[in-house]
Amino acid sequence: MDLSAIPLLSITTFLPILGAIFLLLLRPEKTKTAYAIGITTTALTLLSAILIWVRGIGPGISQVEEFSWIPSIDIAYRLGVDGISYPLVLLTAVLFLTSLIFSSKIKDNANIFIELVLLLETACLGVFLSLDLFLFYVFFEITLVGMYFIIAKWGHEHRRKAALTFFIYTLVGSLFLLLAFLGLYLFSSPNTFDMQQLIANPQITGMAATLTFWGLFIAFAIKTPLFPFHTWLPLAHTEAPAAGSAILAGVLLKLGTYGFIRFPLQMTPDAFREFAPYIIVIAVITALYGAFVALAQTDIKRMVAYTSVNHMGYLVFGVAIAAATTTASGMIALDGAVLQMISHGVVTGVLFLLVGALQDRTKTRDMDQMSGLLRAYPLLSGMFIVAAFASLGLPGLAHFPAEFQIFLGGFDVYPVAVGFIIIGLPLTTALYLRAIQKVFLGTLPKAYTPQPDLDRRELWAIVPLIAATVIIGVYPDSLLSIIHATTKLFGL
């Protein structure tokens, strides 16, 4: 089968929204029918994403699809893929499919929920595949709409406050992003929104580069999020439904970290190199702050949320190391940072699904009110323990090869910073071991009425993510070979 003439990037991007439109027009009365349409759409999107890999991922940007949109200012519909964006496309397709399967217990306005999830998937895929600043910004903004309504309608007790906080923070970040994009356009010669040209020939220097860099940094620091812009994240995670939290942690945070690599690292490299020491300090503070605050939590979902802050600190640390040096150490750290994006998406995504399953059964997130659940739910407990060990960086599971490369690359350039940031590792180990001891070990209360263990729906959602956690940990080259083929072109 000849795939070269098929616009696979456009098909992958817009399949979810086409499924949402079909669902909107059909308006099935049975929720089973609605979920069947939604799950089939996300499964086809995953298949289309796999075909992109079958067709071949080049080291540079490849499979470009382009046509003029607003020619007077050189805005075009441009999509393309490389070794940085493709793993994120695959992660997005997998997480949306598994999250929608997990969410099929939601009956209240199920049609609208599925439509919003599909809209959000198209927006996220569009961000990762866009090669035009204007198109990127459009998709970036649409992600706010989908997640806002998912949290506000299907979240928990303080869902409206969480949704509004999320929207305001990220909208402010979007304003900085818009100003930075205008700077990239106006300061380029000739003026262009074409990301390929801006990457191939980064021309901005002096004060213009400084202002553009900090606009990009603030926008993506809020989205990632980094300290002190992180305060929206724990509230949003805690109040969102389980699948919303999985998508938020697994995909939406990666819009920020992907942005750090695609824009300041590639389009304002000199400014990033100048300010890299400051970004490294912010990343270290973020990692340690996230770990210390997570250790103090009794709400298990809030604890997992703060570990996301911790891991985002590691990730941005790796990107900043890559910006700070032109040695091989920078490439090692950058490879680790990109791999960390994927591993964090998988591991934290499955942790939020498992916490959701735990909350459904115990009607609480307070670890002090749980005990001995290993006896009641051996499957759920076993999978949570595997995911927790992955999150704390156990060798053989997903986070270890990513974090090892980040710290290895950083040690050659900023050994003191590495000495501080790795303090987060024993803290993360302590908080997860404490959680396992409190929640799953000990004596099951006599008055406790056990519910069924993980059902078939939950297993279909969770088992593939657990399998991916092990595969990435045991065979990281399955992703690193694609990633490194692109990062070696960065000139680090």
Coordinates of C-alpha atoms in Angstrom, one line a residue:
M1 CA 0.0 0.0 0.0
D2 CA 1.4 3.4 -1.1
L3 CA 1.0 5.8 1.8
S4 CA 3.0 8.7 0.2
A5 CA 0.0 10.3 -1.4
I6 CA -2.3 10.1 1.7
P7 CA -2.4 13.3 3.9
L8 CA -1.9 11.2 7.1
L9 CA -1.0 14.2 9.3
S10 CA -4.2 16.0 8.4
I11 CA -6.2 12.8 8.8
T12 CA -4.7 12.1 12.2
T13 CA -5.3 15.7 13.4
F14 CA -8.9 16.1 12.2
L15 CA -10.3 12.6 12.7
P16 CA -11.3 13.3 16.3
I17 CA -13.2 16.5 15.5
L18 CA -14.9 14.7 12.6
G19 CA -16.0 12.0 15.1
A20 CA -17.3 14.8 17.4
I21 CA -19.3 16.4 14.5
F22 CA -20.7 13.0 13.6
L23 CA -21.7 12.4 17.2
L24 CA -23.3 15.9 17.4
L25 CA -25.4 15.3 14.3
L26 CA -26.4 11.7 15.3
R27 CA -27.2 12.5 18.9
P28 CA -27.6 8.9 20.0
E29 CA -29.9 8.4 23.0
K30 CA -27.9 5.4 24.4
T31 CA -24.6 6.3 26.0
K32 CA -23.1 2.9 24.8
T33 CA -23.6 4.1 21.2
A34 CA -22.0 7.4 22.0
Y35 CA -19.0 5.8 23.6
A36 CA -18.7 3.3 20.8
I37 CA -18.4 6.2 18.3
G38 CA -16.0 8.1 20.5
I39 CA -13.7 5.1 21.2
T40 CA -13.8 4.0 17.6
T41 CA -12.8 7.5 16.5
T42 CA -9.8 7.6 18.9
A43 CA -8.8 4.0 17.9
L44 CA -8.8 5.1 14.2
T45 CA -6.7 8.1 15.2
L46 CA -4.2 5.9 16.9
L47 CA -4.1 3.7 13.8
S48 CA -3.5 6.8 11.6
A49 CA -0.7 7.9 13.9
I50 CA 0.9 4.4 13.6
L51 CA 0.8 4.7 9.8
I52 CA 2.7 8.0 10.1
W53 CA 5.6 5.9 11.6
V54 CA 5.2 3.2 9.0
R55 CA 5.6 5.8 6.2
G56 CA 8.8 6.9 7.9
I57 CA 9.9 9.6 10.3
G58 CA 12.9 11.5 8.9
P59 CA 15.6 13.0 11.1
G60 CA 14.4 16.5 10.2
I61 CA 10.9 17.7 9.6
S62 CA 9.3 15.4 7.1
Q63 CA 5.9 14.5 5.6
V64 CA 5.1 18.2 5.2
E65 CA 1.5 19.1 4.2
E66 CA 1.1 22.7 3.2
F67 CA -1.2 25.1 1.4
S68 CA -1.5 28.9 1.5
W69 CA -4.1 30.3 4.0
I70 CA -3.5 34.1 4.3
P71 CA -0.8 34.7 1.7
S72 CA -0.5 38.5 2.3
I73 CA 1.3 37.8 5.6
D74 CA 2.6 34.4 4.8
I75 CA 0.2 32.4 7.0
A76 CA -0.3 28.9 5.7
Y77 CA -1.7 25.6 6.7
R78 CA 1.5 23.7 7.4
L79 CA 1.9 20.4 9.2
G80 CA 5.0 18.3 9.6
V81 CA 6.6 15.7 11.9
D82 CA 10.0 14.8 13.2
G83 CA 11.6 12.8 16.0
I84 CA 10.5 15.3 18.7
S85 CA 6.9 15.7 17.7
Y86 CA 6.0 12.1 16.6
P87 CA 6.5 10.4 20.0
L88 CA 4.1 13.1 21.4
V89 CA 1.6 12.4 18.7
L90 CA 1.7 8.7 19.5
L91 CA 1.4 9.5 23.3
T92 CA -1.6 11.7 22.6
A93 CA -3.4 9.1 20.5
V94 CA -2.8 6.4 23.1
L95 CA -3.8 8.5 26.2
F96 CA -7.0 9.8 24.6
L97 CA -8.1 6.3 23.6
T98 CA -7.4 4.8 27.1
S99 CA -8.9 7.8 28.9
L100 CA -12.1 7.6 26.9
I101 CA -12.4 3.9 27.6
F102 CA -11.9 4.6 31.3
S103 CA -14.5 7.4 31.2
S104 CA -17.3 5.3 29.8
K105 CA -18.9 5.1 33.2
I106 CA -19.8 8.8 32.9
K107 CA -23.4 9.0 32.0
D108 CA -24.3 12.6 32.7
N109 CA -24.3 14.4 29.3
A110 CA -22.1 11.7 27.9
N111 CA -22.5 13.0 24.3
I112 CA -21.1 16.4 25.2
F113 CA -18.3 14.9 27.3
I114 CA -17.1 12.7 24.4
E115 CA -17.4 15.6 21.9
L116 CA -15.2 17.8 24.1
V117 CA -12.6 15.1 24.6
L118 CA -12.5 14.6 20.8
L119 CA -12.2 18.4 20.3
L120 CA -9.4 18.5 22.8
E121 CA -7.6 15.6 21.0
T122 CA -7.6 17.4 17.7
A123 CA -6.3 20.6 19.3
C124 CA -3.4 18.7 21.0
L125 CA -2.4 16.9 17.8
G126 CA -2.6 20.1 15.9
V127 CA -0.1 21.7 18.4
F128 CA 2.4 19.0 18.0
L129 CA 2.2 18.8 14.2
S130 CA 1.8 22.6 13.3
L131 CA 4.6 24.2 11.3
D132 CA 3.1 27.7 11.3
L133 CA 3.1 30.1 14.2
F134 CA -0.5 31.2 13.6
L135 CA -1.8 27.7 13.2
F136 CA 0.1 26.6 16.3
Y137 CA -1.5 29.4 18.3
V138 CA -5.0 28.5 17.1
F139 CA -4.7 24.9 18.2
F140 CA -3.0 26.0 21.4
E141 CA -5.9 28.2 22.3
I142 CA -8.6 25.6 21.5
T143 CA -7.0 23.3 24.2
L144 CA -8.1 25.8 26.8
V145 CA -11.8 25.5 25.8
G146 CA -12.0 21.7 25.9
M147 CA -10.2 21.2 29.2
Y148 CA -12.1 24.1 30.9
F149 CA -15.5 22.5 30.3
I150 CA -14.3 19.0 31.1
I151 CA -13.2 20.2 34.6
A152 CA -16.1 22.6 35.1
K153 CA -18.9 20.1 34.3
W154 CA -17.5 16.7 35.3
G155 CA -15.1 17.6 38.0
H156 CA -15.4 17.3 41.8
E157 CA -16.6 19.6 44.5
H158 CA -14.5 22.7 43.7
R159 CA -14.6 22.1 39.9
R160 CA -15.7 25.6 38.9
K161 CA -13.0 27.3 40.8
A162 CA -10.4 24.9 39.4
A163 CA -11.6 25.4 35.9
L164 CA -11.6 29.1 36.1
T165 CA -8.1 29.2 37.7
F166 CA -6.8 26.9 34.9
F167 CA -8.4 29.1 32.2
I168 CA -7.1 32.4 33.6
Y169 CA -3.6 31.2 34.2
T170 CA -3.2 29.6 30.8
L171 CA -5.0 32.5 29.0
V172 CA -2.4 34.9 30.5
G173 CA 0.3 32.6 29.2
S174 CA -1.3 32.6 25.8
L175 CA -1.1 36.4 25.7
F176 CA 2.6 36.3 26.3
L177 CA 2.8 33.6 23.6
L178 CA 1.0 35.8 21.1
L179 CA 3.3 38.7 21.8
A180 CA 6.4 36.4 21.4
F181 CA 5.0 35.0 18.1
L182 CA 4.5 38.6 16.8
G183 CA 8.1 39.3 17.8
L184 CA 9.3 36.2 15.9
Y185 CA 7.4 37.4 12.8
L186 CA 8.3 41.1 12.9
F187 CA 12.0 40.6 13.8
S188 CA 12.5 37.9 11.1
S189 CA 13.7 38.9 7.6
P190 CA 11.8 38.3 5.5
N191 CA 8.8 38.4 7.8
T192 CA 7.4 34.9 8.1
F193 CA 5.2 32.6 10.3
D194 CA 6.9 29.5 8.8
M195 CA 8.4 27.6 11.7
Q196 CA 10.8 25.7 9.3
Q197 CA 12.4 29.0 8.2
L198 CA 12.6 30.3 11.7
I199 CA 14.3 27.1 12.9
A200 CA 16.7 26.9 9.9
N201 CA 17.7 30.5 10.2
P202 CA 17.3 32.0 13.7
Q203 CA 18.1 35.6 13.1
I204 CA 16.8 37.5 16.2
T205 CA 19.5 39.1 18.2
G206 CA 20.0 41.7 20.9
M207 CA 17.1 43.1 22.9
A208 CA 14.6 41.7 20.4
A209 CA 15.8 38.2 21.1
T210 CA 15.8 38.8 24.9
L211 CA 12.2 40.1 24.9
T212 CA 11.0 37.3 22.6
F213 CA 12.7 34.7 24.7
W214 CA 11.1 35.8 27.9
G215 CA 7.7 36.0 26.3
L216 CA 8.1 32.4 25.2
F217 CA 9.5 31.4 28.5
I218 CA 6.6 32.9 30.6
A219 CA 4.0 31.3 28.2
F220 CA 5.5 27.8 28.4
A221 CA 6.5 28.1 32.1
I222 CA 2.8 28.6 32.9
K223 CA 1.7 25.8 30.7
T224 CA 4.4 23.3 31.9
P225 CA 4.1 24.6 34.8
L226 CA 7.3 25.8 36.5
F227 CA 7.6 27.5 39.9
P228 CA 6.2 30.0 40.7
F229 CA 3.5 29.6 37.9
H230 CA 2.5 26.2 39.1
T231 CA -0.3 27.0 41.5
W232 CA -3.2 26.3 39.0
L233 CA -2.0 22.7 38.5
P234 CA -2.7 20.9 41.8
L235 CA -6.2 22.4 42.0
A236 CA -7.0 21.5 38.4
H237 CA -5.7 17.9 38.8
T238 CA -7.5 17.4 42.1
E239 CA -10.9 18.6 40.9
A240 CA -10.8 17.2 37.3
P241 CA -12.4 13.8 36.6
A242 CA -9.8 10.9 36.5
A243 CA -9.6 10.9 32.7
G244 CA -9.3 14.7 32.6
S245 CA -6.4 14.5 35.1
A246 CA -4.7 11.8 32.9
I247 CA -5.0 14.0 29.8
L248 CA -4.0 17.1 31.6
A249 CA -0.8 15.5 33.0
G250 CA -0.1 13.2 30.1
V251 CA -0.6 15.6 27.2
L252 CA -1.5 19.2 28.0
L253 CA 1.6 19.8 30.2
K254 CA 3.7 18.6 27.3
L255 CA 2.4 21.5 25.2
G256 CA 4.6 23.6 27.4
T257 CA 7.7 21.4 27.4
Y258 CA 7.4 20.8 23.7
G259 CA 7.2 24.5 23.3
F260 CA 10.5 25.0 25.2
I261 CA 12.2 22.8 22.7
R262 CA 10.5 23.9 19.5
F263 CA 10.7 27.7 20.1
P264 CA 13.3 29.2 22.4
L265 CA 15.8 26.3 22.0
Q266 CA 15.5 26.3 18.2
M267 CA 14.4 29.9 17.3
T268 CA 16.2 32.0 20.0
P269 CA 19.1 29.7 20.8
D270 CA 21.6 32.5 21.7
A271 CA 19.2 34.2 24.2
F272 CA 18.4 30.8 25.7
R273 CA 22.1 30.1 26.1
E274 CA 22.6 33.4 27.8
F275 CA 19.8 32.9 30.3
A276 CA 20.2 29.1 30.7
P277 CA 21.8 29.4 34.2
Y278 CA 18.7 31.2 35.5
I279 CA 16.3 28.6 33.9
I280 CA 18.4 25.9 35.5
V281 CA 17.9 27.5 38.9
I282 CA 14.2 27.7 38.3
A283 CA 14.1 24.1 37.2
V284 CA 15.9 22.9 40.4
I285 CA 13.6 24.9 42.6
T286 CA 10.6 23.5 40.7
A287 CA 11.8 19.9 41.1
L288 CA 12.6 20.2 44.9
Y289 CA 9.5 22.3 45.7
G290 CA 7.2 19.7 43.9
A291 CA 8.8 16.8 45.8
F292 CA 8.7 18.5 49.2
V293 CA 5.1 19.6 48.9
A294 CA 4.1 16.2 47.5
L295 CA 5.6 14.6 50.6
A296 CA 3.4 16.7 52.8
Q297 CA 0.1 15.7 51.2
T298 CA -2.6 13.4 52.6
D299 CA -4.8 13.6 49.5
I300 CA -3.4 10.9 47.2
K301 CA -4.5 12.7 44.0
R302 CA -3.0 16.0 45.1
M303 CA 0.2 14.1 46.0
V304 CA 0.4 12.7 42.4
A305 CA -0.3 16.2 41.1
Y306 CA 2.7 17.7 42.9
T307 CA 4.9 14.9 41.7
S308 CA 4.1 16.2 38.2
V309 CA 5.6 19.6 39.2
N310 CA 8.6 17.7 40.4
H311 CA 9.1 15.8 37.2
M312 CA 8.5 18.9 35.0
G313 CA 11.4 20.5 36.9
Y314 CA 13.7 17.5 35.8
L315 CA 12.5 17.9 32.2
V316 CA 13.1 21.6 31.9
F317 CA 16.4 21.1 33.6
G318 CA 17.4 18.8 30.7
V319 CA 16.3 21.3 28.1
A320 CA 18.2 24.1 29.8
I321 CA 21.3 22.0 30.0
A322 CA 21.0 21.5 26.2
A323 CA 20.7 25.2 25.7
A324 CA 23.7 26.0 27.9
T325 CA 26.3 23.9 26.2
T326 CA 27.3 22.8 22.7
T327 CA 29.0 19.6 23.9
A328 CA 27.7 16.1 23.6
S329 CA 26.4 16.4 27.2
G330 CA 23.7 18.8 26.0
M331 CA 22.4 16.2 23.4
I332 CA 22.4 13.5 26.1
A333 CA 20.3 15.8 28.4
L334 CA 18.0 16.8 25.6
D335 CA 17.4 13.2 24.6
G336 CA 16.5 12.4 28.2
A337 CA 14.2 15.4 28.4
V338 CA 12.2 14.3 25.3
L339 CA 12.0 10.7 26.6
Q340 CA 10.9 12.1 30.0
M341 CA 8.0 13.8 28.2
I342 CA 6.7 10.4 27.0
S343 CA 7.5 8.5 30.2
H344 CA 5.8 11.1 32.4
G345 CA 2.8 11.1 30.1
V346 CA 2.4 7.4 30.4
V347 CA 3.3 6.9 34.1
T348 CA 1.4 9.9 35.5
G349 CA -1.5 9.3 33.2
V350 CA -2.0 5.8 34.5
L351 CA -1.5 6.9 38.1
F352 CA -4.4 9.3 37.8
L353 CA -6.6 6.6 36.3
L354 CA -5.7 4.3 39.2
V355 CA -6.4 7.0 41.7
G356 CA -9.7 7.6 40.0
A357 CA -10.5 3.8 40.3
L358 CA -9.4 3.9 44.0
Q359 CA -11.7 6.9 44.7
D360 CA -14.7 5.3 43.0
R361 CA -14.3 2.4 45.4
T362 CA -13.4 4.1 48.7
K363 CA -15.3 7.4 48.2
T364 CA -12.3 9.3 49.5
R365 CA -8.8 10.5 48.5
D366 CA -7.5 10.9 52.0
M367 CA -4.7 8.3 52.6
D368 CA -5.3 8.5 56.4
Q369 CA -8.7 6.9 55.8
M370 CA -7.4 4.0 53.8
S371 CA -5.7 0.9 54.9
G372 CA -5.1 -2.7 53.8
L373 CA -6.6 -2.3 50.3
L374 CA -4.2 -4.8 48.9
R375 CA -6.4 -7.5 50.3
A376 CA -9.5 -6.1 48.8
Y377 CA -8.1 -5.0 45.4
P378 CA -5.0 -7.0 44.5
L379 CA -5.1 -6.0 40.8
L380 CA -5.6 -2.3 41.4
S381 CA -3.0 -2.3 44.2
G382 CA -0.4 -4.2 42.1
M383 CA -0.7 -1.9 39.2
F384 CA -0.6 1.2 41.4
I385 CA 2.6 -0.1 43.0
V386 CA 4.2 -0.7 39.5
A387 CA 3.3 2.8 38.4
A388 CA 4.5 4.3 41.7
F389 CA 7.9 2.5 41.4
A390 CA 8.1 3.9 37.8
S391 CA 7.4 7.4 39.0
L392 CA 10.1 7.3 41.7
G393 CA 12.7 6.2 39.0
L394 CA 13.1 2.5 39.6
P395 CA 15.5 0.9 37.0
G396 CA 13.6 -1.2 34.5
L397 CA 10.7 1.2 34.4
A398 CA 9.9 4.3 32.2
H399 CA 11.4 7.2 34.2
F400 CA 14.8 5.7 34.9
P401 CA 16.4 6.0 31.5
A402 CA 15.0 9.5 30.9
E403 CA 16.1 10.9 34.3
F404 CA 19.5 9.1 34.1
Q405 CA 20.3 10.8 30.8
I406 CA 19.1 14.2 32.1
F407 CA 21.4 14.0 35.2
L408 CA 24.3 12.5 33.2
G409 CA 24.2 15.3 30.7
G410 CA 23.8 17.9 33.4
F411 CA 26.7 16.6 35.6
D412 CA 29.3 17.4 33.0
V413 CA 28.1 21.1 32.7
Y414 CA 26.5 22.0 36.1
P415 CA 27.5 19.3 38.6
V416 CA 26.4 21.4 41.6
A417 CA 22.9 21.9 40.1
V418 CA 22.7 18.1 39.6
G419 CA 23.7 17.6 43.2
F420 CA 20.8 19.7 44.4
I421 CA 18.1 18.5 41.9
I422 CA 18.7 14.8 42.6
I423 CA 17.6 15.4 46.2
G424 CA 14.2 15.1 44.7
L425 CA 14.7 11.4 44.0
P426 CA 14.8 10.1 47.6
L427 CA 11.9 12.5 48.4
T428 CA 9.8 11.0 45.7
T429 CA 10.8 7.5 46.9
A430 CA 9.7 8.4 50.4
L431 CA 6.4 9.8 49.4
Y432 CA 5.4 6.8 47.3
L433 CA 6.6 4.3 49.8
R434 CA 4.6 6.1 52.5
A435 CA 1.5 6.1 50.2
I436 CA 1.8 2.4 49.5
Q437 CA 2.2 1.7 53.2
K438 CA -0.8 3.7 54.2
V439 CA -3.2 2.8 51.5
F440 CA -2.4 -0.8 50.5
L441 CA -0.6 -2.4 53.5
G442 CA -1.9 -2.8 57.1
T443 CA -5.2 -4.2 58.2
L444 CA -8.4 -3.8 56.2
P445 CA -11.1 -2.2 58.4
K446 CA -13.7 -4.7 59.6
A447 CA -16.5 -2.3 58.7
Y448 CA -15.2 -1.9 55.1
T449 CA -17.5 -3.2 52.4
P450 CA -15.3 -4.3 49.5
Q451 CA -16.2 -3.4 45.9
P452 CA -15.2 -5.4 42.8
D453 CA -11.6 -5.1 41.7
L454 CA -10.7 -3.5 38.4
D455 CA -13.3 -4.3 35.8
R456 CA -12.8 -5.1 32.1
R457 CA -13.3 -1.4 31.1
E458 CA -10.7 -0.2 33.6
L459 CA -8.3 -3.0 32.6
W460 CA -8.6 -2.1 28.9
A461 CA -7.5 1.4 29.8
I462 CA -4.8 0.7 32.4
V463 CA -3.0 -2.4 31.2
P464 CA -1.7 -0.9 27.9
L465 CA -0.2 2.0 29.9
I466 CA 1.4 -0.3 32.4
A467 CA 2.8 -2.3 29.5
A468 CA 4.2 0.9 27.9
T469 CA 5.8 1.8 31.3
V470 CA 7.7 -1.5 31.3
I471 CA 8.6 -1.4 27.6
I472 CA 10.1 2.1 27.8
G473 CA 12.0 1.2 30.9
V474 CA 13.5 -2.1 29.5
Y475 CA 13.9 -1.0 25.9
P476 CA 14.2 2.9 25.8
D477 CA 15.8 2.8 22.4
S478 CA 12.4 2.0 20.9
L479 CA 11.9 5.8 21.3
L480 CA 15.4 7.1 21.7
S481 CA 16.4 6.1 18.2
I482 CA 13.7 8.3 16.7
I483 CA 14.4 11.1 19.2
H484 CA 18.2 11.1 18.7
A485 CA 18.0 11.2 14.9
T486 CA 16.4 14.6 15.3
T487 CA 18.2 16.1 18.3
K488 CA 21.6 15.4 16.7
L489 CA 20.6 18.0 14.0
F490 CA 20.3 20.7 16.7
G491 CA 24.0 21.4 16.6
L492 CA 24.5 20.7 20.3

